């Protein structure tokens, strides 16, 4: 199974600050057929289901604010929130969909300082 | 509007059985692969199972293989998860989710979950 490891486990920042969440896959997750990275990012607020933010590592889901962006290559990926807003308080998960079983990172909790 | 409505959760004894349902609306259900994902209280997300759009191909996490069965009724726009021999460690909120992706020519690519149900809680207790 592909192991997804996120860092940090939690971070607390002031409003307007940049938040950076890292995700490392234990092996390559590049789909050689379409040359796209099989990585998604989700946001989960308390008591709610996860919400898709980013897929194919860089593509922002429709309706997601442009302060959210995905980057990375190889086995190292990043979710960036350019200017943290109060409504961004949540747990963020990365997920690989290169192979079965689909696997998630352990989650990163983002709070306001 | 895409909607996924999970139901069927509840309290069940260790070794018991339960069937979860996920009623889909707002999209052509028979065209999409579907998933079940679970989340134990206070823990992270864990993928459980996947089924193709026709219902002919399924996959399972090792932790549920042989005990859980995913199925679908495309005429009823409903996804199911039949759970047997339940254990305490199966206690979780269970979410159904739709697989997102795209097709290019005869090939389709995807695997992320673009829509999720609200979840249904399963508690396994002795």
PDB file of C-alpha atoms in Angstrom:
ATOM      1  CA  UNK A   1       0.000   0.000   0.000  1.00  0.00           C
ATOM      2  CA  UNK A   2       1.122   3.564  -0.663  1.00  0.00           C
ATOM      3  CA  UNK A   3       1.703   5.439   2.581  1.00  0.00           C
ATOM      4  CA  UNK A   4       0.845   9.132   2.659  1.00  0.00           C
ATOM      5  CA  UNK A   5       2.564  11.151   5.375  1.00  0.00           C
ATOM      6  CA  UNK A   6       1.516  14.698   6.167  1.00  0.00           C
ATOM      7  CA  UNK A   7       3.375  17.367   8.088  1.00  0.00           C
ATOM      8  CA  UNK A   8       2.855  19.077  10.375  1.00  0.00           C
ATOM      9  CA  UNK A   9       0.086  17.353  12.339  1.00  0.00           C
ATOM     10  CA  UNK A  10      -1.234  20.768  13.306  1.00  0.00           C
ATOM     11  CA  UNK A  11      -0.481  24.421  12.848  1.00  0.00           C
ATOM     12  CA  UNK A  12      -1.797  27.637  14.327  1.00  0.00           C
ATOM     13  CA  UNK A  13      -1.424  30.853  12.373  1.00  0.00           C
ATOM     14  CA  UNK A  14      -2.772  34.379  12.481  1.00  0.00           C
ATOM     15  CA  UNK A  15      -5.432  35.576  10.097  1.00  0.00           C
ATOM     16  CA  UNK A  16      -3.901  36.547   6.777  1.00  0.00           C
ATOM     17  CA  UNK A  17      -0.811  34.401   7.197  1.00  0.00           C
ATOM     18  CA  UNK A  18       0.272  31.745   4.685  1.00  0.00           C
ATOM     19  CA  UNK A  19      -0.411  28.130   5.646  1.00  0.00           C
ATOM     20  CA  UNK A  20       1.688  25.338   4.153  1.00  0.00           C
ATOM     21  CA  UNK A  21       0.791  21.678   4.523  1.00  0.00           C
ATOM     22  CA  UNK A  22       3.109  18.998   3.214  1.00  0.00           C
ATOM     23  CA  UNK A  23       2.286  15.507   1.993  1.00  0.00           C
ATOM     24  CA  UNK A  24       4.778  12.803   1.061  1.00  0.00           C
ATOM     25  CA  UNK A  25       3.914   9.610  -0.781  1.00  0.00           C
ATOM     26  CA  UNK A  26       5.915   6.430  -0.210  1.00  0.00           C
ATOM     27  CA  UNK A  27       6.130   5.840  -3.956  1.00  0.00           C
ATOM     28  CA  UNK A  28       5.481   7.428  -7.303  1.00  0.00           C
ATOM     29  CA  UNK A  29       1.865   8.450  -7.938  1.00  0.00           C
ATOM     30  CA  UNK A  30       2.261   9.810 -11.454  1.00  0.00           C
ATOM     31  CA  UNK A  31      -0.174   8.218 -13.904  1.00  0.00           C
ATOM     32  CA  UNK A  32       1.966   7.472 -16.925  1.00  0.00           C
ATOM     33  CA  UNK A  33      -1.065   7.258 -19.210  1.00  0.00           C
ATOM     34  CA  UNK A  34      -2.261  10.842 -18.766  1.00  0.00           C
ATOM     35  CA  UNK A  35       0.905  12.280 -17.177  1.00  0.00           C
ATOM     36  CA  UNK A  36      -1.021  13.571 -14.187  1.00  0.00           C
ATOM     37  CA  UNK A  37      -0.262  13.172 -10.497  1.00  0.00           C
ATOM     38  CA  UNK A  38      -2.946  11.181  -8.701  1.00  0.00           C
ATOM     39  CA  UNK A  39      -3.182  13.368  -5.600  1.00  0.00           C
ATOM     40  CA  UNK A  40      -6.164  15.116  -4.048  1.00  0.00           C
ATOM     41  CA  UNK A  41      -6.596  17.451  -1.104  1.00  0.00           C
ATOM     42  CA  UNK A  42      -9.714  17.590   1.067  1.00  0.00           C
ATOM     43  CA  UNK A  43     -10.938  19.955   3.746  1.00  0.00           C
ATOM     44  CA  UNK A  44     -13.041  18.657   6.639  1.00  0.00           C
ATOM     45  CA  UNK A  45     -14.741  20.975   9.109  1.00  0.00           C
ATOM     46  CA  UNK A  46     -16.119  19.608  12.409  1.00  0.00           C
ATOM     47  CA  UNK A  47     -19.290  17.593  11.975  1.00  0.00           C
ATOM     48  CA  UNK A  48     -19.124  17.758   8.179  1.00  0.00           C
ATOM     49  CA  UNK A  49     -18.041  15.357   5.440  1.00  0.00           C
ATOM     50  CA  UNK A  50     -14.800  16.040   3.596  1.00  0.00           C
ATOM     51  CA  UNK A  51     -14.884  18.552   0.766  1.00  0.00           C
ATOM     52  CA  UNK A  52     -12.717  18.217  -2.328  1.00  0.00           C
ATOM     53  CA  UNK A  53     -10.337  21.159  -2.765  1.00  0.00           C
ATOM     54  CA  UNK A  54      -7.660  20.061  -5.236  1.00  0.00           C
ATOM     55  CA  UNK A  55      -7.281  17.096  -7.613  1.00  0.00           C
ATOM     56  CA  UNK A  56      -4.585  15.980 -10.037  1.00  0.00           C
ATOM     57  CA  UNK A  57      -2.268  17.717  -7.529  1.00  0.00           C
ATOM     58  CA  UNK A  58      -2.845  21.205  -8.933  1.00  0.00           C
ATOM     59  CA  UNK A  59      -6.431  21.539 -10.219  1.00  0.00           C
ATOM     60  CA  UNK A  60      -8.721  23.548  -7.981  1.00  0.00           C
ATOM     61  CA  UNK A  61     -12.271  22.224  -7.684  1.00  0.00           C
ATOM     62  CA  UNK A  62     -14.986  24.542  -8.946  1.00  0.00           C
ATOM     63  CA  UNK A  63     -16.035  27.054  -6.294  1.00  0.00           C
ATOM     64  CA  UNK A  64     -12.893  26.677  -4.181  1.00  0.00           C
ATOM     65  CA  UNK A  65     -11.331  30.076  -3.377  1.00  0.00           C
ATOM     66  CA  UNK A  66      -8.120  30.812  -5.246  1.00  0.00           C
ATOM     67  CA  UNK A  67      -6.207  31.261  -1.988  1.00  0.00           C
ATOM     68  CA  UNK A  68      -6.000  27.437  -2.016  1.00  0.00           C
ATOM     69  CA  UNK A  69      -3.340  25.994  -4.309  1.00  0.00           C
ATOM     70  CA  UNK A  70      -1.602  22.682  -4.801  1.00  0.00           C
ATOM     71  CA  UNK A  71       1.976  22.112  -5.878  1.00  0.00           C
ATOM     72  CA  UNK A  72       4.700  19.518  -5.871  1.00  0.00           C
ATOM     73  CA  UNK A  73       6.271  16.767  -7.897  1.00  0.00           C
ATOM     74  CA  UNK A  74       7.801  13.350  -7.473  1.00  0.00           C
ATOM     75  CA  UNK A  75       6.712  12.199  -4.051  1.00  0.00           C
ATOM     76  CA  UNK A  76       6.464  15.560  -2.284  1.00  0.00           C
ATOM     77  CA  UNK A  77       3.383  17.738  -2.458  1.00  0.00           C
ATOM     78  CA  UNK A  78       2.078  20.885  -0.811  1.00  0.00           C
ATOM     79  CA  UNK A  79      -1.250  22.521  -0.122  1.00  0.00           C
ATOM     80  CA  UNK A  80      -0.922  26.268   0.376  1.00  0.00           C
ATOM     81  CA  UNK A  81      -3.488  28.658   1.790  1.00  0.00           C
ATOM     82  CA  UNK A  82      -2.108  32.022   0.731  1.00  0.00           C
ATOM     83  CA  UNK A  83      -3.962  34.146   3.279  1.00  0.00           C
ATOM     84  CA  UNK A  84      -5.622  32.258   6.125  1.00  0.00           C
ATOM     85  CA  UNK A  85      -9.258  33.118   6.779  1.00  0.00           C
ATOM     86  CA  UNK A  86     -11.396  32.227   9.802  1.00  0.00           C
ATOM     87  CA  UNK A  87     -13.491  29.864   7.676  1.00  0.00           C
ATOM     88  CA  UNK A  88     -10.381  27.843   6.769  1.00  0.00           C
ATOM     89  CA  UNK A  89     -10.195  26.323  10.259  1.00  0.00           C
ATOM     90  CA  UNK A  90     -10.445  22.611   9.492  1.00  0.00           C
ATOM     91  CA  UNK A  91      -8.522  19.382   9.109  1.00  0.00           C
ATOM     92  CA  UNK A  92      -6.877  18.901   5.728  1.00  0.00           C
ATOM     93  CA  UNK A  93      -6.147  15.508   4.166  1.00  0.00           C
ATOM     94  CA  UNK A  94      -4.137  14.472   1.142  1.00  0.00           C
ATOM     95  CA  UNK A  95      -5.076  11.287  -0.723  1.00  0.00           C
ATOM     96  CA  UNK A  96      -3.458   9.243  -3.445  1.00  0.00           C
ATOM     97  CA  UNK A  97      -5.657   7.637  -6.082  1.00  0.00           C
ATOM     98  CA  UNK A  98      -2.865   6.031  -8.110  1.00  0.00           C
ATOM     99  CA  UNK A  99      -3.628   2.573  -6.743  1.00  0.00           C
ATOM    100  CA  UNK A 100      -5.973   0.504  -4.633  1.00  0.00           C
ATOM    101  CA  UNK A 101      -6.311   0.812  -1.726  1.00  0.00           C
ATOM    102  CA  UNK A 102      -6.797   4.553  -1.893  1.00  0.00           C
ATOM    103  CA  UNK A 103      -4.877   5.974   1.031  1.00  0.00           C
ATOM    104  CA  UNK A 104      -5.082   9.217   2.961  1.00  0.00           C
ATOM    105  CA  UNK A 105      -2.594  11.173   4.977  1.00  0.00           C
ATOM    106  CA  UNK A 106      -3.236  11.334   8.715  1.00  0.00           C
ATOM    107  CA  UNK A 107      -4.571  14.885   8.489  1.00  0.00           C
ATOM    108  CA  UNK A 108      -3.321  18.345   9.428  1.00  0.00           C
ATOM    109  CA  UNK A 109      -5.364  20.488  11.772  1.00  0.00           C
ATOM    110  CA  UNK A 110      -5.311  24.209  10.977  1.00  0.00           C
ATOM    111  CA  UNK A 111      -6.276  26.681  13.679  1.00  0.00           C
ATOM    112  CA  UNK A 112      -6.211  30.426  14.181  1.00  0.00           C
ATOM    113  CA  UNK A 113      -3.660  31.726  16.633  1.00  0.00           C
TER     114      UNK A 113
ATOM    115  CA  UNK B   1     -27.578  19.410  -7.553  1.00  0.00           C
ATOM    116  CA  UNK B   2     -25.606  16.286  -6.694  1.00  0.00           C
ATOM    117  CA  UNK B   3     -26.814  14.724  -3.458  1.00  0.00           C
ATOM    118  CA  UNK B   4     -25.733  11.589  -1.618  1.00  0.00           C
ATOM    119  CA  UNK B   5     -27.851  10.559   1.363  1.00  0.00           C
ATOM    120  CA  UNK B   6     -26.293   7.955   3.655  1.00  0.00           C
ATOM    121  CA  UNK B   7     -28.493   5.919   5.968  1.00  0.00           C
ATOM    122  CA  UNK B   8     -28.689   2.632   7.851  1.00  0.00           C
ATOM    123  CA  UNK B   9     -26.213   3.228  10.643  1.00  0.00           C
ATOM    124  CA  UNK B  10     -26.903   2.415  14.254  1.00  0.00           C
ATOM    125  CA  UNK B  11     -25.847   0.441  17.314  1.00  0.00           C
ATOM    126  CA  UNK B  12     -25.044  -3.217  16.703  1.00  0.00           C
ATOM    127  CA  UNK B  13     -23.507  -5.922  18.828  1.00  0.00           C
ATOM    128  CA  UNK B  14     -20.100  -7.379  18.161  1.00  0.00           C
ATOM    129  CA  UNK B  15     -20.476 -10.093  15.525  1.00  0.00           C
ATOM    130  CA  UNK B  16     -23.665  -8.570  14.191  1.00  0.00           C
ATOM    131  CA  UNK B  17     -24.628  -7.295  10.758  1.00  0.00           C
ATOM    132  CA  UNK B  18     -25.824  -4.048   9.254  1.00  0.00           C
ATOM    133  CA  UNK B  19     -26.629  -2.727   5.782  1.00  0.00           C
ATOM    134  CA  UNK B  20     -25.848   0.845   4.852  1.00  0.00           C
ATOM    135  CA  UNK B  21     -27.509   2.646   1.967  1.00  0.00           C
ATOM    136  CA  UNK B  22     -26.610   5.720  -0.034  1.00  0.00           C
ATOM    137  CA  UNK B  23     -29.348   7.301  -2.130  1.00  0.00           C
ATOM    138  CA  UNK B  24     -27.988   9.322  -5.034  1.00  0.00           C
ATOM    139  CA  UNK B  25     -29.661  12.116  -6.957  1.00  0.00           C
ATOM    140  CA  UNK B  26     -28.781  14.996  -9.243  1.00  0.00           C
ATOM    141  CA  UNK B  27     -26.519  13.004 -11.564  1.00  0.00           C
ATOM    142  CA  UNK B  28     -26.536   9.895 -13.739  1.00  0.00           C
ATOM    143  CA  UNK B  29     -25.743   7.383 -10.999  1.00  0.00           C
ATOM    144  CA  UNK B  30     -25.166   4.493 -13.406  1.00  0.00           C
ATOM    145  CA  UNK B  31     -22.236   6.344 -15.016  1.00  0.00           C
ATOM    146  CA  UNK B  32     -20.097   6.693 -11.910  1.00  0.00           C
ATOM    147  CA  UNK B  33     -17.867   4.487  -9.804  1.00  0.00           C
ATOM    148  CA  UNK B  34     -18.678   4.844  -6.109  1.00  0.00           C
ATOM    149  CA  UNK B  35     -16.827   4.474  -2.812  1.00  0.00           C
ATOM    150  CA  UNK B  36     -17.326   3.925   0.884  1.00  0.00           C
ATOM    151  CA  UNK B  37     -14.929   5.714   3.230  1.00  0.00           C
ATOM    152  CA  UNK B  38     -15.045   5.558   7.015  1.00  0.00           C
ATOM    153  CA  UNK B  39     -13.819   7.681   9.894  1.00  0.00           C
ATOM    154  CA  UNK B  40     -13.503   6.378  13.450  1.00  0.00           C
ATOM    155  CA  UNK B  41     -14.361   8.935  16.159  1.00  0.00           C
ATOM    156  CA  UNK B  42     -11.628  11.561  16.322  1.00  0.00           C
ATOM    157  CA  UNK B  43      -9.542   9.777  13.693  1.00  0.00           C
ATOM    158  CA  UNK B  44      -8.674  10.178  10.022  1.00  0.00           C
ATOM    159  CA  UNK B  45     -10.250   8.999   6.800  1.00  0.00           C
ATOM    160  CA  UNK B  46      -9.935   5.376   5.726  1.00  0.00           C
ATOM    161  CA  UNK B  47     -10.966   4.039   2.318  1.00  0.00           C
ATOM    162  CA  UNK B  48     -13.192   0.949   2.634  1.00  0.00           C
ATOM    163  CA  UNK B  49     -14.465  -0.155  -0.767  1.00  0.00           C
ATOM    164  CA  UNK B  50     -15.092   0.727  -4.416  1.00  0.00           C
ATOM    165  CA  UNK B  51     -17.524  -0.453  -7.056  1.00  0.00           C
ATOM    166  CA  UNK B  52     -17.576   0.252 -10.774  1.00  0.00           C
ATOM    167  CA  UNK B  53     -20.516   1.873 -12.509  1.00  0.00           C
ATOM    168  CA  UNK B  54     -22.053  -1.424 -13.620  1.00  0.00           C
ATOM    169  CA  UNK B  55     -21.592  -3.152 -10.289  1.00  0.00           C
ATOM    170  CA  UNK B  56     -19.427  -5.878 -11.765  1.00  0.00           C
ATOM    171  CA  UNK B  57     -16.063  -4.914 -10.279  1.00  0.00           C
ATOM    172  CA  UNK B  58     -15.389  -4.339  -6.584  1.00  0.00           C
ATOM    173  CA  UNK B  59     -12.384  -3.690  -4.340  1.00  0.00           C
ATOM    174  CA  UNK B  60     -11.967  -3.751  -0.574  1.00  0.00           C
ATOM    175  CA  UNK B  61      -9.563  -2.687   2.123  1.00  0.00           C
ATOM    176  CA  UNK B  62      -7.837  -5.702   3.699  1.00  0.00           C
ATOM    177  CA  UNK B  63      -9.447  -4.851   7.049  1.00  0.00           C
ATOM    178  CA  UNK B  64     -12.965  -5.529   5.711  1.00  0.00           C
ATOM    179  CA  UNK B  65     -12.329  -8.095   2.976  1.00  0.00           C
ATOM    180  CA  UNK B  66     -14.542 -11.133   3.410  1.00  0.00           C
ATOM    181  CA  UNK B  67     -16.845  -9.347   5.868  1.00  0.00           C
ATOM    182  CA  UNK B  68     -18.174  -6.372   3.872  1.00  0.00           C
ATOM    183  CA  UNK B  69     -19.887  -6.411   0.476  1.00  0.00           C
ATOM    184  CA  UNK B  70     -20.421  -3.345  -1.680  1.00  0.00           C
ATOM    185  CA  UNK B  71     -23.222  -3.385  -4.219  1.00  0.00           C
ATOM    186  CA  UNK B  72     -25.486  -1.056  -6.138  1.00  0.00           C
ATOM    187  CA  UNK B  73     -28.914  -0.886  -7.698  1.00  0.00           C
ATOM    188  CA  UNK B  74     -28.715   1.487 -10.638  1.00  0.00           C
ATOM    189  CA  UNK B  75     -32.477   1.319 -11.162  1.00  0.00           C
ATOM    190  CA  UNK B  76     -32.937   2.697  -7.642  1.00  0.00           C
ATOM    191  CA  UNK B  77     -29.907   5.032  -7.755  1.00  0.00           C
ATOM    192  CA  UNK B  78     -28.680   3.459  -4.542  1.00  0.00           C
ATOM    193  CA  UNK B  79     -25.325   2.219  -3.256  1.00  0.00           C
ATOM    194  CA  UNK B  80     -25.094  -0.355  -0.475  1.00  0.00           C
ATOM    195  CA  UNK B  81     -22.586  -1.680   2.026  1.00  0.00           C
ATOM    196  CA  UNK B  82     -23.462  -4.980   3.641  1.00  0.00           C
ATOM    197  CA  UNK B  83     -21.431  -5.454   6.806  1.00  0.00           C
ATOM    198  CA  UNK B  84     -21.098  -8.759   8.692  1.00  0.00           C
ATOM    199  CA  UNK B  85     -19.056 -10.052  11.634  1.00  0.00           C
ATOM    200  CA  UNK B  86     -18.775  -6.514  12.915  1.00  0.00           C
ATOM    201  CA  UNK B  87     -15.988  -5.663  15.328  1.00  0.00           C
ATOM    202  CA  UNK B  88     -15.458  -2.793  17.754  1.00  0.00           C
ATOM    203  CA  UNK B  89     -12.844  -1.376  15.375  1.00  0.00           C
ATOM    204  CA  UNK B  90     -15.525  -0.996  12.683  1.00  0.00           C
ATOM    205  CA  UNK B  91     -17.117   1.763  14.777  1.00  0.00           C
ATOM    206  CA  UNK B  92     -17.030   4.847  12.555  1.00  0.00           C
ATOM    207  CA  UNK B  93     -18.950   7.321  10.477  1.00  0.00           C
ATOM    208  CA  UNK B  94     -19.362   5.761   7.057  1.00  0.00           C
ATOM    209  CA  UNK B  95     -19.462   8.061   4.030  1.00  0.00           C
ATOM    210  CA  UNK B  96     -20.429   7.201   0.499  1.00  0.00           C
ATOM    211  CA  UNK B  97     -18.608   9.185  -2.155  1.00  0.00           C
ATOM    212  CA  UNK B  98     -18.672   9.585  -5.909  1.00  0.00           C
ATOM    213  CA  UNK B  99     -15.552   9.054  -7.949  1.00  0.00           C
ATOM    214  CA  UNK B 100     -14.558  12.045 -10.007  1.00  0.00           C
ATOM    215  CA  UNK B 101     -12.532  12.006 -13.187  1.00  0.00           C
ATOM    216  CA  UNK B 102     -12.675  12.435 -16.922  1.00  0.00           C
ATOM    217  CA  UNK B 103     -12.627  10.392 -20.089  1.00  0.00           C
ATOM    218  CA  UNK B 104     -10.429  10.956 -23.120  1.00  0.00           C
ATOM    219  CA  UNK B 105     -11.285   8.810 -26.079  1.00  0.00           C
ATOM    220  CA  UNK B 106     -11.882   5.314 -24.797  1.00  0.00           C
ATOM    221  CA  UNK B 107      -9.889   5.758 -21.612  1.00  0.00           C
ATOM    222  CA  UNK B 108     -11.114   7.186 -18.338  1.00  0.00           C
ATOM    223  CA  UNK B 109      -8.973   8.601 -15.546  1.00  0.00           C
ATOM    224  CA  UNK B 110      -9.960   9.407 -12.011  1.00  0.00           C
ATOM    225  CA  UNK B 111     -10.133   8.213  -8.449  1.00  0.00           C
ATOM    226  CA  UNK B 112     -10.640  11.239  -6.246  1.00  0.00           C
ATOM    227  CA  UNK B 113     -13.978  11.766  -4.481  1.00  0.00           C
ATOM    228  CA  UNK B 114     -15.777  14.834  -5.714  1.00  0.00           C
ATOM    229  CA  UNK B 115     -19.022  14.465  -3.757  1.00  0.00           C
ATOM    230  CA  UNK B 116     -19.618  12.959  -0.332  1.00  0.00           C
ATOM    231  CA  UNK B 117     -22.666  11.954   1.648  1.00  0.00           C
ATOM    232  CA  UNK B 118     -23.197  13.397   5.112  1.00  0.00           C
ATOM    233  CA  UNK B 119     -22.245  10.101   6.716  1.00  0.00           C
ATOM    234  CA  UNK B 120     -23.995   7.530   8.881  1.00  0.00           C
ATOM    235  CA  UNK B 121     -22.650   6.420  12.275  1.00  0.00           C
ATOM    236  CA  UNK B 122     -22.083   2.757  13.020  1.00  0.00           C
ATOM    237  CA  UNK B 123     -21.348   1.821  16.620  1.00  0.00           C
ATOM    238  CA  UNK B 124     -20.288  -1.746  17.368  1.00  0.00           C
ATOM    239  CA  UNK B 125     -20.456  -2.624  21.022  1.00  0.00           C
ATOM    240  CA  UNK B 126     -20.632  -5.703  23.170  1.00  0.00           C
TER     241      UNK B 126
END
